[in-house]
PDB file of C-alpha atoms (C1' of nucleotides) in Angstrom:
ATOM      1  CA  MET A   5     -49.552 -34.862  16.084  1.00 78.00           C
ATOM      2  CA  PRO A   6     -48.526 -32.126  18.513  1.00 87.00           C
ATOM      3  CA  LEU A   7     -50.441 -31.356  21.665  1.00 93.00           C
ATOM      4  CA  THR A   8     -51.821 -27.864  21.138  1.00 96.00           C
ATOM      5  CA  PRO A   9     -54.819 -26.229  22.806  1.00 97.00           C
ATOM      6  CA  THR A  10     -56.931 -27.077  19.773  1.00 97.00           C
ATOM      7  CA  THR A  11     -55.859 -30.699  19.522  1.00 97.00           C
ATOM      8  CA  LEU A  12     -56.291 -31.135  23.263  1.00 98.00           C
ATOM      9  CA  PHE A  13     -59.888 -29.978  23.111  1.00 98.00           C
ATOM     10  CA  ALA A  14     -60.545 -32.043  20.012  1.00 98.00           C
ATOM     11  CA  ALA A  15     -59.372 -35.049  21.980  1.00 98.00           C
ATOM     12  CA  LEU A  16     -61.775 -34.188  24.793  1.00 98.00           C
ATOM     13  CA  ALA A  17     -64.598 -33.541  22.354  1.00 97.00           C
ATOM     14  CA  HIS A  18     -65.514 -37.157  21.930  1.00 98.00           C
ATOM     15  CA  ASP A  19     -67.727 -39.220  24.156  1.00 97.00           C
ATOM     16  CA  ILE A  20     -65.563 -42.301  24.515  1.00 98.00           C
ATOM     17  CA  ARG A  21     -62.257 -40.455  24.748  1.00 98.00           C
ATOM     18  CA  LEU A  22     -63.582 -38.124  27.415  1.00 98.00           C
ATOM     19  CA  ARG A  23     -65.078 -40.974  29.401  1.00 98.00           C
ATOM     20  CA  CYS A  24     -61.810 -42.914  29.263  1.00 98.00           C
ATOM     21  CA  LEU A  25     -59.863 -39.879  30.410  1.00 98.00           C
ATOM     22  CA  VAL A  26     -62.228 -39.214  33.291  1.00 98.00           C
ATOM     23  CA  LEU A  27     -61.952 -42.848  34.332  1.00 97.00           C
ATOM     24  CA  LEU A  28     -58.170 -42.627  34.172  1.00 97.00           C
ATOM     25  CA  LEU A  29     -58.216 -39.470  36.255  1.00 97.00           C
ATOM     26  CA  ARG A  30     -60.016 -41.299  39.021  1.00 95.00           C
ATOM     27  CA  HIS A  31     -58.173 -44.592  38.746  1.00 95.00           C
ATOM     28  CA  GLU A  32     -54.470 -44.289  38.413  1.00 93.00           C
ATOM     29  CA  GLU A  33     -54.173 -47.015  35.809  1.00 95.00           C
ATOM     30  CA  LEU A  34     -56.686 -49.075  33.838  1.00 96.00           C
ATOM     31  CA  CYS A  35     -56.336 -51.709  31.149  1.00 96.00           C
ATOM     32  CA  VAL A  36     -58.194 -51.704  27.865  1.00 97.00           C
ATOM     33  CA  CYS A  37     -60.633 -54.384  28.929  1.00 96.00           C
ATOM     34  CA  GLU A  38     -61.602 -52.337  31.977  1.00 97.00           C
ATOM     35  CA  LEU A  39     -62.169 -49.231  29.885  1.00 97.00           C
ATOM     36  CA  THR A  40     -64.104 -51.291  27.375  1.00 97.00           C
ATOM     37  CA  HIS A  41     -66.293 -52.784  30.061  1.00 96.00           C
ATOM     38  CA  ALA A  42     -66.846 -49.471  31.835  1.00 96.00           C
ATOM     39  CA  THR A  43     -67.908 -47.603  28.725  1.00 97.00           C
ATOM     40  CA  GLY A  44     -69.828 -50.434  27.112  1.00 96.00           C
ATOM     41  CA  ALA A  45     -68.210 -49.637  23.775  1.00 96.00           C
ATOM     42  CA  VAL A  46     -66.804 -52.272  21.451  1.00 97.00           C
ATOM     43  CA  GLN A  47     -63.139 -53.029  21.891  1.00 97.00           C
ATOM     44  CA  PRO A  48     -61.800 -51.724  18.557  1.00 97.00           C
ATOM     45  CA  HIS A  49     -63.389 -48.356  19.239  1.00 97.00           C
ATOM     46  CA  VAL A  50     -61.817 -48.096  22.646  1.00 98.00           C
ATOM     47  CA  SER A  51     -58.459 -49.135  21.252  1.00 98.00           C
ATOM     48  CA  ARG A  52     -58.634 -46.666  18.443  1.00 98.00           C
ATOM     49  CA  HIS A  53     -59.570 -43.768  20.661  1.00 98.00           C
ATOM     50  CA  LEU A  54     -56.882 -44.702  23.154  1.00 98.00           C
ATOM     51  CA  ALA A  55     -54.441 -44.699  20.265  1.00 97.00           C
ATOM     52  CA  GLN A  56     -55.408 -41.127  19.480  1.00 97.00           C
ATOM     53  CA  LEU A  57     -54.861 -40.096  23.084  1.00 98.00           C
ATOM     54  CA  ARG A  58     -51.534 -41.902  22.971  1.00 97.00           C
ATOM     55  CA  GLU A  59     -50.448 -40.149  19.769  1.00 96.00           C
ATOM     56  CA  LEU A  60     -51.224 -36.838  21.432  1.00 97.00           C
ATOM     57  CA  GLU A  61     -49.135 -37.983  24.385  1.00 96.00           C
ATOM     58  CA  LEU A  62     -51.992 -37.401  26.765  1.00 98.00           C
ATOM     59  CA  VAL A  63     -51.736 -40.974  28.030  1.00 98.00           C
ATOM     60  CA  SER A  64     -48.984 -43.544  28.248  1.00 97.00           C
ATOM     61  CA  ASP A  65     -49.342 -47.291  27.870  1.00 96.00           C
ATOM     62  CA  ARG A  66     -47.582 -50.196  29.456  1.00 95.00           C
ATOM     63  CA  ARG A  67     -47.925 -53.830  28.526  1.00 95.00           C
ATOM     64  CA  GLU A  68     -48.044 -56.482  31.213  1.00 93.00           C
ATOM     65  CA  GLY A  69     -48.621 -59.938  29.813  1.00 93.00           C
ATOM     66  CA  LEU A  70     -51.771 -59.882  27.748  1.00 95.00           C
ATOM     67  CA  TRP A  71     -52.953 -56.615  29.209  1.00 95.00           C
ATOM     68  CA  VAL A  72     -52.090 -53.086  28.237  1.00 97.00           C
ATOM     69  CA  TYR A  73     -52.474 -50.501  30.952  1.00 97.00           C
ATOM     70  CA  TYR A  74     -53.096 -46.851  30.252  1.00 97.00           C
ATOM     71  CA  ARG A  75     -52.599 -43.868  32.492  1.00 97.00           C
ATOM     72  CA  ILE A  76     -52.643 -40.087  32.194  1.00 97.00           C
ATOM     73  CA  ARG A  77     -49.150 -38.841  31.516  1.00 97.00           C
ATOM     74  CA  PRO A  78     -47.903 -37.240  34.714  1.00 95.00           C
ATOM     75  CA  ALA A  79     -45.730 -34.572  33.068  1.00 94.00           C
ATOM     76  CA  LEU A  80     -48.486 -32.739  31.212  1.00 96.00           C
ATOM     77  CA  PRO A  81     -48.370 -28.932  31.190  1.00 96.00           C
ATOM     78  CA  ALA A  82     -49.891 -27.473  34.326  1.00 96.00           C
ATOM     79  CA  TRP A  83     -52.806 -25.809  32.598  1.00 97.00           C
ATOM     80  CA  ILE A  84     -53.782 -29.071  30.903  1.00 98.00           C
ATOM     81  CA  GLN A  85     -53.738 -30.807  34.247  1.00 97.00           C
ATOM     82  CA  GLY A  86     -55.899 -27.966  35.494  1.00 97.00           C
ATOM     83  CA  VAL A  87     -58.390 -28.419  32.676  1.00 98.00           C
ATOM     84  CA  LEU A  88     -58.565 -32.151  33.274  1.00 98.00           C
ATOM     85  CA  ARG A  89     -58.983 -31.680  37.009  1.00 97.00           C
ATOM     86  CA  GLU A  90     -61.773 -29.139  36.613  1.00 97.00           C
ATOM     87  CA  THR A  91     -63.490 -31.378  34.091  1.00 97.00           C
ATOM     88  CA  ALA A  92     -63.315 -34.506  36.184  1.00 96.00           C
ATOM     89  CA  ALA A  93     -64.643 -32.634  39.201  1.00 96.00           C
ATOM     90  CA  GLY A  94     -67.412 -31.025  37.168  1.00 95.00           C
ATOM     91  CA  VAL A  95     -68.781 -34.151  35.529  1.00 95.00           C
ATOM     92  CA  ALA A  96     -68.278 -36.578  38.413  1.00 89.00           C
ATOM     93  CA  ASP A  97     -71.958 -36.715  39.322  1.00 93.00           C
ATOM     94  CA  GLN A  98     -73.341 -36.715  35.793  1.00 93.00           C
ATOM     95  CA  ALA A  99     -74.315 -39.441  33.359  1.00 87.00           C
ATOM     96  CA  PRO A 100     -72.659 -41.249  31.721  1.00 94.00           C
ATOM     97  CA  PHE A 101     -69.664 -40.824  33.974  1.00 97.00           C
ATOM     98  CA  THR A 102     -71.389 -42.122  37.072  1.00 97.00           C
ATOM     99  CA  ASP A 103     -72.568 -45.175  35.143  1.00 96.00           C
ATOM    100  CA  ASP A 104     -69.051 -45.824  33.913  1.00 96.00           C
ATOM    101  CA  GLU A 105     -67.805 -45.865  37.502  1.00 96.00           C
ATOM    102  CA  GLN A 106     -70.633 -48.191  38.446  1.00 95.00           C
ATOM    103  CA  ALA A 107     -69.943 -50.543  35.578  1.00 95.00           C
ATOM    104  CA  LEU A 108     -66.257 -50.595  36.393  1.00 94.00           C
ATOM    105  CA  SER A 109     -66.783 -51.461  40.026  1.00 93.00           C
ATOM    106  CA  ASN A 110     -69.266 -54.157  39.038  1.00 91.00           C
ATOM    107  CA  MET A 111     -66.839 -55.725  36.593  1.00 91.00           C
ATOM    108  CA  ALA A 112     -65.898 -59.302  37.364  1.00 85.00           C
ATOM    109  CA  ASN A 113     -62.409 -60.720  36.891  1.00 82.00           C
ATOM    110  CA  ARG A 114     -60.613 -57.405  36.681  1.00 88.00           C
ATOM    111  CA  PRO A 115     -56.876 -57.722  36.166  1.00 85.00           C
ATOM    112  CA  SER A 116     -55.241 -57.512  39.558  1.00 65.00           C
ATOM    113  CA  ALA A 117     -53.067 -54.500  38.830  1.00 56.00           C
ATOM    114  CA  SER A 118     -56.054 -52.162  38.829  1.00 51.00           C
ATOM    115  CA  ARG A 119     -56.065 -49.948  41.844  1.00 48.00           C
ATOM    116  CA  CYS A 120     -58.034 -46.916  42.850  1.00 45.00           C
ATOM    117  CA  ALA A 121     -56.493 -43.494  43.084  1.00 43.00           C
TER     118      ALA A 121
ATOM    119  CA  MET B  30     -77.843 -27.667  21.031  1.00 79.00           C
ATOM    120  CA  PRO B  31     -77.311 -28.388  24.725  1.00 87.00           C
ATOM    121  CA  LEU B  32     -74.096 -27.502  26.516  1.00 93.00           C
ATOM    122  CA  THR B  33     -72.598 -30.852  27.512  1.00 96.00           C
ATOM    123  CA  PRO B  34     -68.988 -31.690  28.275  1.00 97.00           C
ATOM    124  CA  THR B  35     -68.568 -33.014  24.746  1.00 97.00           C
ATOM    125  CA  THR B  36     -70.151 -30.037  23.010  1.00 97.00           C
ATOM    126  CA  LEU B  37     -68.189 -27.648  25.198  1.00 98.00           C
ATOM    127  CA  PHE B  38     -64.896 -29.201  24.157  1.00 98.00           C
ATOM    128  CA  ALA B  39     -65.983 -29.341  20.533  1.00 98.00           C
ATOM    129  CA  ALA B  40     -66.585 -25.616  20.749  1.00 98.00           C
ATOM    130  CA  LEU B  41     -63.097 -25.097  22.166  1.00 98.00           C
ATOM    131  CA  ALA B  42     -61.570 -27.399  19.560  1.00 98.00           C
ATOM    132  CA  HIS B  43     -61.467 -24.829  16.829  1.00 98.00           C
ATOM    133  CA  ASP B  44     -58.848 -22.209  16.257  1.00 97.00           C
ATOM    134  CA  ILE B  45     -61.058 -19.180  15.719  1.00 97.00           C
ATOM    135  CA  ARG B  46     -63.606 -20.075  18.386  1.00 98.00           C
ATOM    136  CA  LEU B  47     -60.923 -20.671  20.989  1.00 98.00           C
ATOM    137  CA  ARG B  48     -59.141 -17.446  20.131  1.00 98.00           C
ATOM    138  CA  CYS B  49     -62.381 -15.480  20.361  1.00 98.00           C
ATOM    139  CA  LEU B  50     -63.165 -17.023  23.729  1.00 98.00           C
ATOM    140  CA  VAL B  51     -59.696 -16.286  25.073  1.00 98.00           C
ATOM    141  CA  LEU B  52     -60.017 -12.699  23.885  1.00 97.00           C
ATOM    142  CA  LEU B  53     -63.408 -12.420  25.557  1.00 97.00           C
ATOM    143  CA  LEU B  54     -62.002 -13.825  28.769  1.00 97.00           C
ATOM    144  CA  ARG B  55     -59.453 -11.040  28.893  1.00 95.00           C
ATOM    145  CA  HIS B  56     -61.703  -8.252  27.661  1.00 94.00           C
ATOM    146  CA  GLU B  57     -65.070  -8.172  29.212  1.00 93.00           C
ATOM    147  CA  GLU B  58     -66.876  -7.368  25.996  1.00 95.00           C
ATOM    148  CA  LEU B  59     -65.848  -7.163  22.354  1.00 96.00           C
ATOM    149  CA  CYS B  60     -67.715  -6.482  19.154  1.00 96.00           C
ATOM    150  CA  VAL B  61     -67.506  -8.590  16.022  1.00 97.00           C
ATOM    151  CA  CYS B  62     -65.281  -6.154  14.200  1.00 96.00           C
ATOM    152  CA  GLU B  63     -62.772  -6.242  17.048  1.00 97.00           C
ATOM    153  CA  LEU B  64     -62.730 -10.034  17.095  1.00 97.00           C
ATOM    154  CA  THR B  65     -62.426 -10.052  13.319  1.00 97.00           C
ATOM    155  CA  HIS B  66     -59.528  -7.638  13.398  1.00 96.00           C
ATOM    156  CA  ALA B  67     -57.762  -9.400  16.252  1.00 96.00           C
ATOM    157  CA  THR B  68     -57.924 -12.849  14.669  1.00 96.00           C
ATOM    158  CA  GLY B  69     -57.376 -11.711  11.103  1.00 95.00           C
ATOM    159  CA  ALA B  70     -60.141 -14.009   9.909  1.00 96.00           C
ATOM    160  CA  VAL B  71     -62.791 -12.973   7.423  1.00 96.00           C
ATOM    161  CA  GLN B  72     -65.973 -11.576   8.917  1.00 97.00           C
ATOM    162  CA  PRO B  73     -68.422 -14.321   7.904  1.00 97.00           C
ATOM    163  CA  HIS B  74     -66.211 -16.909   9.575  1.00 97.00           C
ATOM    164  CA  VAL B  75     -66.065 -14.998  12.799  1.00 98.00           C
ATOM    165  CA  SER B  76     -69.815 -14.447  12.717  1.00 97.00           C
ATOM    166  CA  ARG B  77     -70.544 -18.075  12.094  1.00 97.00           C
ATOM    167  CA  HIS B  78     -68.283 -19.309  14.850  1.00 98.00           C
ATOM    168  CA  LEU B  79     -69.707 -16.743  17.243  1.00 98.00           C
ATOM    169  CA  ALA B  80     -73.138 -18.023  16.299  1.00 97.00           C
ATOM    170  CA  GLN B  81     -72.082 -21.524  17.336  1.00 97.00           C
ATOM    171  CA  LEU B  82     -70.841 -20.241  20.673  1.00 98.00           C
ATOM    172  CA  ARG B  83     -74.108 -18.341  21.048  1.00 97.00           C
ATOM    173  CA  GLU B  84     -76.220 -21.417  20.270  1.00 96.00           C
ATOM    174  CA  LEU B  85     -74.312 -23.300  22.951  1.00 96.00           C
ATOM    175  CA  GLU B  86     -75.036 -20.406  25.289  1.00 96.00           C
ATOM    176  CA  LEU B  87     -71.363 -19.956  26.040  1.00 97.00           C
ATOM    177  CA  VAL B  88     -71.569 -16.302  25.030  1.00 97.00           C
ATOM    178  CA  SER B  89     -74.303 -13.692  24.946  1.00 97.00           C
ATOM    179  CA  ASP B  90     -74.706 -10.917  22.415  1.00 96.00           C
ATOM    180  CA  ARG B  91     -75.999  -7.397  22.668  1.00 95.00           C
ATOM    181  CA  ARG B  92     -76.632  -5.014  19.836  1.00 95.00           C
ATOM    182  CA  GLU B  93     -75.748  -1.364  20.169  1.00 93.00           C
ATOM    183  CA  GLY B  94     -76.372   0.558  17.000  1.00 92.00           C
ATOM    184  CA  LEU B  95     -74.461  -1.089  14.205  1.00 94.00           C
ATOM    185  CA  TRP B  96     -72.297  -3.072  16.536  1.00 95.00           C
ATOM    186  CA  VAL B  97     -72.966  -6.389  18.209  1.00 96.00           C
ATOM    187  CA  TYR B  98     -71.051  -7.013  21.398  1.00 97.00           C
ATOM    188  CA  TYR B  99     -70.269 -10.476  22.671  1.00 97.00           C
ATOM    189  CA  ARG B 100     -69.273 -11.562  26.143  1.00 97.00           C
ATOM    190  CA  ILE B 101     -68.808 -14.807  28.025  1.00 97.00           C
ATOM    191  CA  ARG B 102     -72.015 -15.690  29.804  1.00 97.00           C
ATOM    192  CA  PRO B 103     -71.477 -15.025  33.497  1.00 95.00           C
ATOM    193  CA  ALA B 104     -73.734 -17.807  34.788  1.00 94.00           C
ATOM    194  CA  LEU B 105     -71.834 -20.747  33.305  1.00 96.00           C
ATOM    195  CA  PRO B 106     -71.385 -23.857  35.487  1.00 96.00           C
ATOM    196  CA  ALA B 107     -68.446 -23.483  37.840  1.00 96.00           C
ATOM    197  CA  TRP B 108     -66.380 -26.242  36.262  1.00 97.00           C
ATOM    198  CA  ILE B 109     -66.741 -24.676  32.810  1.00 98.00           C
ATOM    199  CA  GLN B 110     -65.555 -21.375  34.208  1.00 97.00           C
ATOM    200  CA  GLY B 111     -62.677 -23.305  35.714  1.00 97.00           C
ATOM    201  CA  VAL B 112     -61.775 -24.880  32.385  1.00 98.00           C
ATOM    202  CA  LEU B 113     -61.901 -21.518  30.635  1.00 98.00           C
ATOM    203  CA  ARG B 114     -59.829 -19.876  33.328  1.00 97.00           C
ATOM    204  CA  GLU B 115     -57.157 -22.588  33.244  1.00 97.00           C
ATOM    205  CA  THR B 116     -57.060 -22.419  29.471  1.00 97.00           C
ATOM    206  CA  ALA B 117     -56.751 -18.655  29.260  1.00 96.00           C
ATOM    207  CA  ALA B 118     -53.981 -18.699  31.828  1.00 96.00           C
ATOM    208  CA  GLY B 119     -52.196 -21.550  30.087  1.00 95.00           C
ATOM    209  CA  VAL B 120     -52.169 -20.116  26.588  1.00 95.00           C
ATOM    210  CA  ALA B 121     -51.706 -16.455  27.472  1.00 89.00           C
ATOM    211  CA  ASP B 122     -48.076 -16.338  26.404  1.00 93.00           C
ATOM    212  CA  GLN B 123     -48.377 -18.526  23.320  1.00 93.00           C
ATOM    213  CA  ALA B 124     -49.007 -17.806  19.669  1.00 87.00           C
ATOM    214  CA  PRO B 125     -51.453 -17.015  18.225  1.00 94.00           C
ATOM    215  CA  PHE B 126     -53.044 -15.665  21.380  1.00 97.00           C
ATOM    216  CA  THR B 127     -50.350 -13.115  22.054  1.00 97.00           C
ATOM    217  CA  ASP B 128     -50.607 -11.874  18.478  1.00 96.00           C
ATOM    218  CA  ASP B 129     -54.357 -11.519  18.799  1.00 96.00           C
ATOM    219  CA  GLU B 130     -53.879  -9.295  21.827  1.00 95.00           C
ATOM    220  CA  GLN B 131     -51.325  -7.278  19.955  1.00 94.00           C
ATOM    221  CA  ALA B 132     -53.545  -6.877  16.908  1.00 94.00           C
ATOM    222  CA  LEU B 133     -56.458  -5.848  19.075  1.00 94.00           C
ATOM    223  CA  SER B 134     -54.522  -3.192  20.902  1.00 92.00           C
ATOM    224  CA  ASN B 135     -53.148  -1.889  17.620  1.00 91.00           C
ATOM    225  CA  MET B 136     -56.607  -1.640  16.088  1.00 90.00           C
ATOM    226  CA  ALA B 137     -57.623   1.842  15.019  1.00 84.00           C
ATOM    227  CA  ASN B 138     -61.136   3.227  15.455  1.00 81.00           C
ATOM    228  CA  ARG B 139     -62.319   0.679  17.958  1.00 87.00           C
ATOM    229  CA  PRO B 140     -65.916   1.174  19.049  1.00 85.00           C
ATOM    230  CA  SER B 141     -65.824   3.144  22.274  1.00 64.00           C
ATOM    231  CA  ALA B 142     -67.642   0.608  24.409  1.00 56.00           C
ATOM    232  CA  SER B 143     -64.672  -1.748  24.406  1.00 50.00           C
ATOM    233  CA  ARG B 144     -62.987  -1.856  27.758  1.00 48.00           C
ATOM    234  CA  CYS B 145     -60.316  -4.036  29.274  1.00 45.00           C
ATOM    235  CA  ALA B 146     -60.984  -6.482  32.057  1.00 42.00           C
TER     236      ALA B 146
ATOM    237  C1'  DG C   4     -46.722 -74.970  17.076  1.00 81.43           C
ATOM    238  C1'  DA C   5     -51.772 -74.859  17.914  1.00 81.43           C
ATOM    239  C1'  DT C   6     -55.086 -72.333  20.402  1.00 81.43           C
ATOM    240  C1'  DC C   7     -57.045 -68.918  23.191  1.00 81.43           C
ATOM    241  C1'  DT C   8     -57.333 -64.152  25.043  1.00 81.43           C
ATOM    242  C1'  DA C   9     -56.295 -59.274  24.804  1.00 81.43           C
ATOM    243  C1'  DT C  10     -55.303 -55.591  22.000  1.00 81.43           C
ATOM    244  C1'  DA C  11     -54.316 -53.022  17.680  1.00 81.43           C
ATOM    245  C1'  DT C  12     -54.964 -51.806  13.053  1.00 81.43           C
ATOM    246  C1'  DA C  13     -57.016 -51.789   8.336  1.00 81.43           C
ATOM    247  C1'  DC C  14     -60.818 -51.107   5.117  1.00 81.43           C
ATOM    248  C1'  DG C  15     -64.991 -49.037   3.294  1.00 81.43           C
ATOM    249  C1'  DG C  16     -68.867 -46.127   3.658  1.00 81.43           C
ATOM    250  C1'  DT C  17     -71.266 -42.163   5.683  1.00 81.43           C
ATOM    251  C1'  DT C  18     -71.799 -37.922   7.716  1.00 81.43           C
ATOM    252  C1'  DG C  19     -70.861 -33.547   9.614  1.00 81.43           C
ATOM    253  C1'  DA C  20     -67.701 -29.612  10.019  1.00 81.43           C
ATOM    254  C1'  DC C  21     -65.308 -26.497   7.569  1.00 81.43           C
ATOM    255  C1'  DG C  22     -63.837 -22.655   4.225  1.00 81.43           C
ATOM    256  C1'  DA C  23     -64.841 -19.637   0.263  1.00 81.43           C
ATOM    257  C1'  DT C  24     -68.047 -16.857  -1.495  1.00 81.43           C
ATOM    258  C1'  DA C  25     -72.303 -14.574  -2.256  1.00 81.43           C
ATOM    259  C1'  DT C  26     -76.097 -12.474  -0.382  1.00 81.43           C
ATOM    260  C1'  DA C  27     -79.347 -10.962   3.142  1.00 81.43           C
ATOM    261  C1'  DT C  28     -80.488  -8.212   7.258  1.00 81.43           C
ATOM    262  C1'  DA C  29     -80.077  -4.372  10.585  1.00 81.43           C
ATOM    263  C1'  DC C  30     -79.229   0.145  11.513  1.00 81.43           C
ATOM    264  C1'  DA C  31     -77.459   5.035  10.826  1.00 81.43           C
ATOM    265  C1'  DG C  32     -77.055   9.341   8.247  1.00 81.43           C
ATOM    266  C1'  DC C  33     -78.627  12.166   4.925  1.00 81.43           C
TER     267       DC C  33
ATOM    268  C1'  DG D   7     -86.029   6.045   0.826  1.00 81.43           C
ATOM    269  C1'  DC D   8     -81.162   5.702  -0.669  1.00 81.43           C
ATOM    270  C1'  DT D   9     -76.491   4.649   0.671  1.00 81.43           C
ATOM    271  C1'  DG D  10     -72.963   2.944   3.491  1.00 81.43           C
ATOM    272  C1'  DT D  11     -71.323   0.115   7.353  1.00 81.43           C
ATOM    273  C1'  DA D  12     -71.669  -3.847  10.468  1.00 81.43           C
ATOM    274  C1'  DT D  13     -73.247  -8.286  11.022  1.00 81.43           C
ATOM    275  C1'  DA D  14     -75.646 -12.648   9.875  1.00 81.43           C
ATOM    276  C1'  DT D  15     -76.931 -16.344   7.016  1.00 81.43           C
ATOM    277  C1'  DA D  16     -77.104 -19.357   2.847  1.00 81.43           C
ATOM    278  C1'  DT D  17     -75.032 -22.295  -0.691  1.00 81.43           C
ATOM    279  C1'  DC D  18     -71.767 -25.438  -2.249  1.00 81.43           C
ATOM    280  C1'  DG D  19     -67.834 -28.285  -2.583  1.00 81.43           C
ATOM    281  C1'  DT D  20     -64.230 -30.666   0.123  1.00 81.43           C
ATOM    282  C1'  DC D  21     -62.237 -33.231   3.565  1.00 81.43           C
ATOM    283  C1'  DA D  22     -61.528 -35.382   7.982  1.00 81.43           C
ATOM    284  C1'  DA D  23     -63.669 -37.987  11.688  1.00 81.43           C
ATOM    285  C1'  DC D  24     -66.299 -41.519  12.792  1.00 81.43           C
ATOM    286  C1'  DC D  25     -68.587 -46.235  12.931  1.00 81.43           C
ATOM    287  C1'  DG D  26     -69.052 -51.154  11.797  1.00 81.43           C
ATOM    288  C1'  DT D  27     -66.581 -54.877  10.678  1.00 81.43           C
ATOM    289  C1'  DA D  28     -62.847 -57.769   9.560  1.00 81.43           C
ATOM    290  C1'  DT D  29     -58.369 -59.007  10.430  1.00 81.43           C
ATOM    291  C1'  DA D  30     -53.724 -58.729  12.289  1.00 81.43           C
ATOM    292  C1'  DT D  31     -50.485 -58.832  16.225  1.00 81.43           C
ATOM    293  C1'  DA D  32     -48.825 -60.051  20.888  1.00 81.43           C
ATOM    294  C1'  DG D  33     -48.420 -63.029  24.474  1.00 81.43           C
ATOM    295  C1'  DA D  34     -49.820 -67.079  27.420  1.00 81.43           C
ATOM    296  C1'  DT D  35     -50.771 -72.018  27.955  1.00 81.43           C
ATOM    297  C1'  DC D  36     -50.557 -76.522  26.674  1.00 81.43           C
TER     298       DC D  36
END
DNA sequence: GATCTATATACGGTTGACGATATATACAGC
DNA sequence: GCTGTATATATCGTCAACCGTATATAGATC
């Protein structure tokens, strides 16, 4: 599926997808278990929504052992980066995004590769 | 319906709604018949999608005689204005947005109140 | 190769958004 | 008040997105 303005916004128009993207904007790279823990959603949901973001080529994935790490694709069109930046800045202090950050930082046994942006 | 990040993006995730918003970003105020002509959609569709934008309080409407003029609400949260600005700038030179501009400027008998931004 | 963990996908059911169309409302002119 | 124009809403059928759940795949360890 091509990344058009409409499909971009459709991707952002879902609670879990948006929360994952905002988390990925603030943390360079996160694995599925971290996103699952942060959002409190069940794993198949997170995986499925990440798959949609992947099919749109909004995020890229990288396997390392058992873990699969996702990140925002760096080569996105400038205006899309702008939209994501404005969004992340605008929702940073709102629920549930603040809670997601909290849950992530409280998570025990995070895979070591996770690092903050 | 409240204007949340998710509902905002859902509003943007539709062809006609997005095109109307982009048109309204470039022209301070447009009436329904202008938006209908520019997009080439049938009038009830345009009306219904404008109603959704109105219920979200993304746009305001003003009746003047037979015509109802819509505009982007000026008091939107800063980050939403940022998202809209980035989007309008990013899609300005793409179809179908360029064609909408063309169709609008070619429209005969436009209500006089329409003015360019 | 058996087992465990992490992740992805498949299946079935439900619900909400959408388009097409018809009709209602609002206002102007006569 | 009748007619015409502009706009809004209502009805109905269809389809895509979503959730819950089950299961499949991938890799690590022993």
